[in-house]
Amino acid sequence: MAGRLALALAAIAGLVVLFLALIVLTDGAASGLPAWGTTLGIATAAALWWGRRRPWPARLVPFLPVVVAAALTASVCIPTVPTARRSPPDLPFVATQHWTLATGSRVAVYHYPPANAGTRHPVPLVYLHGGPVRGISVLDHRFLQLLARQGYDVHAYEQAGGGRSDLLPMDQYTIARSVRDLDAFVDRLGKGRVDILGFSAGGVVLTRALADPRVAARLHRAIIAEPGPMDGPTAHITGHKGRESARDLAPTMTGPRSTRTPRYAVAFGLMRLGLLTPDTGLIGQAEGVNAFTAADLGSDTASSYCARDAHRIPVEDTEQNFSFSAAASLRIQETIKDSPSIAPQLRHSRTPAMLMIAECSSQVRQWATTILANDPAIQRTQYMPGVGHHMWNGLDDNNDRAAAVVSAFLQDKPTPLPNYPTRSKIPAFLRDHK
C-alpha cells in the first residue's frame, strides 16, 4: 500500500513538473491552457496504457494521479482577480490629474503648490519616484508635502504603468521611454527649466537624462538619490553594499499575498527566475498589477531600512494606494542591463547635480560611485547617516534631515553634511563603508 501511494505521489509530481516545463516552453500561452491540455492528454494516454491489461475496476486506479494533477495545475490557469485594470482610488489629500504626454503615455500627475508665501522658490521641483513602474507611496507624498511647506512648487507624476497612470504595451516599457516621458512631462509643464529629485529607479532616469544633452537642457539642478544601475556595464557590477539593513531582521510582513495563490506564485516566480518573459501569456499585465500586493515585496521593503529600525519599519503605503507592475518593472530593468555604457555621454554633463547615498543602503555602492566618477557636474555628495535606502521614511527627524540636504543644494547654500565621498575618496569610501 505504501509503495502504491509513493508511486502515485511520484506520478503527480512528475505531471506537475511536466506542466511547469510546458508553461516555460510556451511562455504561458493562452493563460497556460495549452500546457494544461497537453499535460492532461499525455497523462490520460499513460493511464490508459498502464491499465490496459487490468480488469475493469482496476483500470481506473492509474487515473487518480491524473485527476489530482489536473486539479492542481488547473489552478494555475484560472484568474482569481479581475483581468481588466483596476486603478487605485484618488487620494483624499491631493488631486489626481491625468496628462497625455507627447510620447503617448497617459500619466497621473500631482501638484503641491508652495504653502509658504514668504519663502517661495522660483524654480519648480519635479519628483521622479522609485520602482520602476510603481505608484508613489503615501510616505513619499508626505515628504513632497514637507517640501511644499518649505516653499517649493512640487510636481510629481507616476511613470507609465505605475499607480494611476495608464499601462503601456509591454514592449514599450524601456528606460529610453522613461527618459522621453520625463522630457515630455517637463515640456507639458511649461514652466521652463526645472529642478529634479530622482529617487532609486527615478535616479536612473535622471542620470540618463543628464547624459542626453537635449533633455539635460531642460534641467536646472539635479538630485540623484540612492540610484540603481545607470547602464548595462554598471548593472553587472557586484560589489559593496551599505551597513547592515533590516532585511533578515524585520518581522514578516502581514497582509494578503498573491504569491499564496498558485497562479501568481508560478507566474511571478518564473518571471523572477527569467523563465517567463515579462510579456508572458500566463497572466496579462493588468491582472498582474491587480494581483500584486505590498506583502509580496517581503524582505525587499525591510532592506530599505537600517538594522536598528527592524522592529519599527513604518507602513509605507495603504492597501488601496499600493500599485506595482512586476512584469513591466522587470522589462525596464532588462533594457537597462542590455544598454551600452552611457559614461562617455555623462562626462559631458553640465547640469549642477548632487548625489545622496544612505548609510544602510541596499544598493550596490558602485551604482552611485560610478555616477560620481563620470559626471563632472556633481558638485556635492551627501552621505546620509542613520537611514537606509528609503531615506525620507517618517522615522525620527529623517524627513527633515533629507529636506535640509535637498533644500541646501537647490538654493546653493552650504551643505548640512560634509561633501563626502569626493571623487578622489571613492576607493576609500568603498573600503570603509560596507
mmCIF file of N, CA, C and O in Angstrom, residues 241 243-253 272 296-311 313 360-363 388:
data_model
loop_
_atom_site.group_PDB
_atom_site.id
_atom_site.type_symbol
_atom_site.label_atom_id
_atom_site.label_comp_id
_atom_site.label_asym_id
_atom_site.label_seq_id
_atom_site.Cartn_x
_atom_site.Cartn_y
_atom_site.Cartn_z
ATOM 1 N N LYS A 241 27.838 46.789 -0.488
ATOM 2 C CA LYS A 241 26.586 47.442 -0.133
ATOM 3 C C LYS A 241 26.824 48.221 1.154
ATOM 4 O O LYS A 241 27.926 48.247 1.680
ATOM 5 N N ARG A 243 25.830 49.626 5.230
ATOM 6 C CA ARG A 243 25.768 48.975 6.537
ATOM 7 C C ARG A 243 24.579 48.015 6.585
ATOM 8 O O ARG A 243 23.680 48.086 5.754
ATOM 9 N N GLU A 244 24.536 47.173 7.573
ATOM 10 C CA GLU A 244 23.514 46.134 7.644
ATOM 11 C C GLU A 244 22.108 46.724 7.605
ATOM 12 O O GLU A 244 21.787 47.672 8.315
ATOM 13 N N SER A 245 21.269 46.147 6.736
ATOM 14 C CA SER A 245 19.875 46.571 6.641
ATOM 15 C C SER A 245 19.011 45.652 7.490
ATOM 16 O O SER A 245 19.476 44.681 8.087
ATOM 17 N N ALA A 246 17.725 45.955 7.512
ATOM 18 C CA ALA A 246 16.776 45.158 8.303
ATOM 19 C C ALA A 246 16.248 43.952 7.541
ATOM 20 O O ALA A 246 15.317 43.283 8.004
ATOM 21 N N ARG A 247 16.837 43.644 6.400
ATOM 22 C CA ARG A 247 16.298 42.621 5.500
ATOM 23 C C ARG A 247 15.996 41.297 6.210
ATOM 24 O O ARG A 247 14.921 40.726 6.058
ATOM 25 N N ASP A 248 16.934 40.766 6.962
ATOM 26 C CA ASP A 248 16.753 39.461 7.607
ATOM 27 C C ASP A 248 16.396 39.588 9.088
ATOM 28 O O ASP A 248 16.412 38.589 9.809
ATOM 29 N N LEU A 249 16.088 40.795 9.530
ATOM 30 C CA LEU A 249 15.832 41.033 10.940
ATOM 31 C C LEU A 249 14.393 41.450 11.230
ATOM 32 O O LEU A 249 13.906 41.238 12.341
ATOM 33 N N ALA A 250 13.731 42.054 10.265
ATOM 34 C CA ALA A 250 12.385 42.588 10.489
ATOM 35 C C ALA A 250 11.349 41.465 10.540
ATOM 36 O O ALA A 250 11.514 40.416 9.910
ATOM 37 N N PRO A 251 10.278 41.673 11.291
ATOM 38 C CA PRO A 251 9.183 40.693 11.285
ATOM 39 C C PRO A 251 8.615 40.529 9.873
ATOM 40 O O PRO A 251 8.661 41.451 9.063
ATOM 41 N N THR A 252 8.085 39.370 9.609
ATOM 42 C CA THR A 252 7.496 39.103 8.299
ATOM 43 C C THR A 252 6.322 40.039 8.055
ATOM 44 O O THR A 252 5.494 40.267 8.949
ATOM 45 N N MET A 253 6.270 40.591 6.857
ATOM 46 C CA MET A 253 5.169 41.498 6.525
ATOM 47 C C MET A 253 3.839 40.759 6.571
ATOM 48 O O MET A 253 3.734 39.603 6.136
ATOM 49 N N ARG A 272 10.606 36.036 -12.250
ATOM 50 C CA ARG A 272 11.775 36.490 -11.496
ATOM 51 C C ARG A 272 12.998 35.629 -11.807
ATOM 52 O O ARG A 272 14.131 36.113 -11.808
ATOM 53 N N ASP A 296 3.783 41.062 -0.991
ATOM 54 C CA ASP A 296 4.567 40.266 -1.947
ATOM 55 C C ASP A 296 6.004 40.761 -2.042
ATOM 56 O O ASP A 296 6.885 40.014 -2.468
ATOM 57 N N LEU A 297 6.240 42.026 -1.688
ATOM 58 C CA LEU A 297 7.599 42.557 -1.728
ATOM 59 C C LEU A 297 8.460 41.961 -0.620
ATOM 60 O O LEU A 297 9.690 41.960 -0.713
ATOM 61 N N GLY A 298 7.806 41.475 0.441
ATOM 62 C CA GLY A 298 8.510 40.771 1.504
ATOM 63 C C GLY A 298 9.693 41.534 2.049
ATOM 64 O O GLY A 298 9.589 42.695 2.460
ATOM 65 N N SER A 299 10.848 40.877 2.042
ATOM 66 C CA SER A 299 12.048 41.457 2.649
ATOM 67 C C SER A 299 12.620 42.610 1.835
ATOM 68 O O SER A 299 13.505 43.317 2.306
ATOM 69 N N ASP A 300 12.130 42.819 0.600
ATOM 70 C CA ASP A 300 12.621 43.954 -0.192
ATOM 71 C C ASP A 300 12.327 45.271 0.522
ATOM 72 O O ASP A 300 13.136 46.201 0.483
ATOM 73 N N THR A 301 11.151 45.376 1.153
ATOM 74 C CA THR A 301 10.821 46.591 1.900
ATOM 75 C C THR A 301 11.741 46.741 3.102
ATOM 76 O O THR A 301 12.282 47.824 3.354
ATOM 77 N N ALA A 302 11.954 45.658 3.843
ATOM 78 C CA ALA A 302 12.825 45.724 5.025
ATOM 79 C C ALA A 302 14.249 46.120 4.655
ATOM 80 O O ALA A 302 14.939 46.771 5.434
ATOM 81 N N SER A 303 14.689 45.752 3.454
ATOM 82 C CA SER A 303 16.057 46.075 3.035
ATOM 83 C C SER A 303 16.262 47.567 2.833
ATOM 84 O O SER A 303 17.395 48.017 2.668
ATOM 85 N N SER A 304 15.188 48.343 2.844
ATOM 86 C CA SER A 304 15.290 49.797 2.677
ATOM 87 C C SER A 304 15.466 50.527 4.001
ATOM 88 O O SER A 304 15.449 51.756 4.037
ATOM 89 N N TYR A 305 15.627 49.780 5.095
ATOM 90 C CA TYR A 305 15.763 50.375 6.424
ATOM 91 C C TYR A 305 16.992 49.811 7.127
ATOM 92 O O TYR A 305 17.429 48.693 6.861
ATOM 93 N N CYS A 306 17.540 50.592 8.040
ATOM 94 C CA CYS A 306 18.701 50.150 8.814
ATOM 95 C C CYS A 306 18.304 49.022 9.770
ATOM 96 O O CYS A 306 17.143 48.924 10.191
ATOM 97 N N ALA A 307 19.293 48.207 10.119
ATOM 98 C CA ALA A 307 19.048 47.097 11.041
ATOM 99 C C ALA A 307 18.442 47.593 12.344
ATOM 100 O O ALA A 307 17.572 46.934 12.937
ATOM 101 N N ARG A 308 18.874 48.763 12.804
ATOM 102 C CA ARG A 308 18.378 49.288 14.076
ATOM 103 C C ARG A 308 16.878 49.617 14.020
ATOM 104 O O ARG A 308 16.240 49.773 15.067
ATOM 105 N N ASP A 309 16.339 49.749 12.807
ATOM 106 C CA ASP A 309 14.920 50.075 12.653
ATOM 107 C C ASP A 309 14.072 48.855 12.331
ATOM 108 O O ASP A 309 12.891 48.993 11.980
ATOM 109 N N ALA A 310 14.641 47.660 12.454
ATOM 110 C CA ALA A 310 13.959 46.438 12.007
ATOM 111 C C ALA A 310 12.580 46.257 12.633
ATOM 112 O O ALA A 310 11.664 45.748 11.978
ATOM 113 N N HIS A 311 12.421 46.670 13.873
ATOM 114 C CA HIS A 311 11.144 46.434 14.562
ATOM 115 C C HIS A 311 10.270 47.679 14.635
ATOM 116 O O HIS A 311 9.315 47.731 15.433
ATOM 117 N N ILE A 313 9.674 49.475 11.367
ATOM 118 C CA ILE A 313 9.547 49.882 9.967
ATOM 119 C C ILE A 313 8.146 50.451 9.735
ATOM 120 O O ILE A 313 7.149 49.794 10.051
ATOM 121 N N CYS A 360 22.798 52.781 5.287
ATOM 122 C CA CYS A 360 22.413 51.368 5.257
ATOM 123 C C CYS A 360 21.819 50.999 3.897
ATOM 124 O O CYS A 360 20.861 50.232 3.807
ATOM 125 N N SER A 361 22.411 51.531 2.845
ATOM 126 C CA SER A 361 21.867 51.325 1.508
ATOM 127 C C SER A 361 21.878 49.854 1.116
ATOM 128 O O SER A 361 22.855 49.145 1.326
ATOM 129 N N SER A 362 20.765 49.412 0.538
ATOM 130 C CA SER A 362 20.695 48.068 -0.017
ATOM 131 C C SER A 362 21.191 48.032 -1.457
ATOM 132 O O SER A 362 21.279 46.970 -2.072
ATOM 133 N N GLN A 363 21.515 49.209 -2.008
ATOM 134 C CA GLN A 363 22.021 49.294 -3.371
ATOM 135 C C GLN A 363 23.520 48.988 -3.385
ATOM 136 O O GLN A 363 24.234 49.265 -2.423
ATOM 137 N N GLY A 388 18.334 54.073 5.727
ATOM 138 C CA GLY A 388 18.510 53.093 4.675
ATOM 139 C C GLY A 388 18.116 53.668 3.324
ATOM 140 O O GLY A 388 17.995 54.890 3.159
#
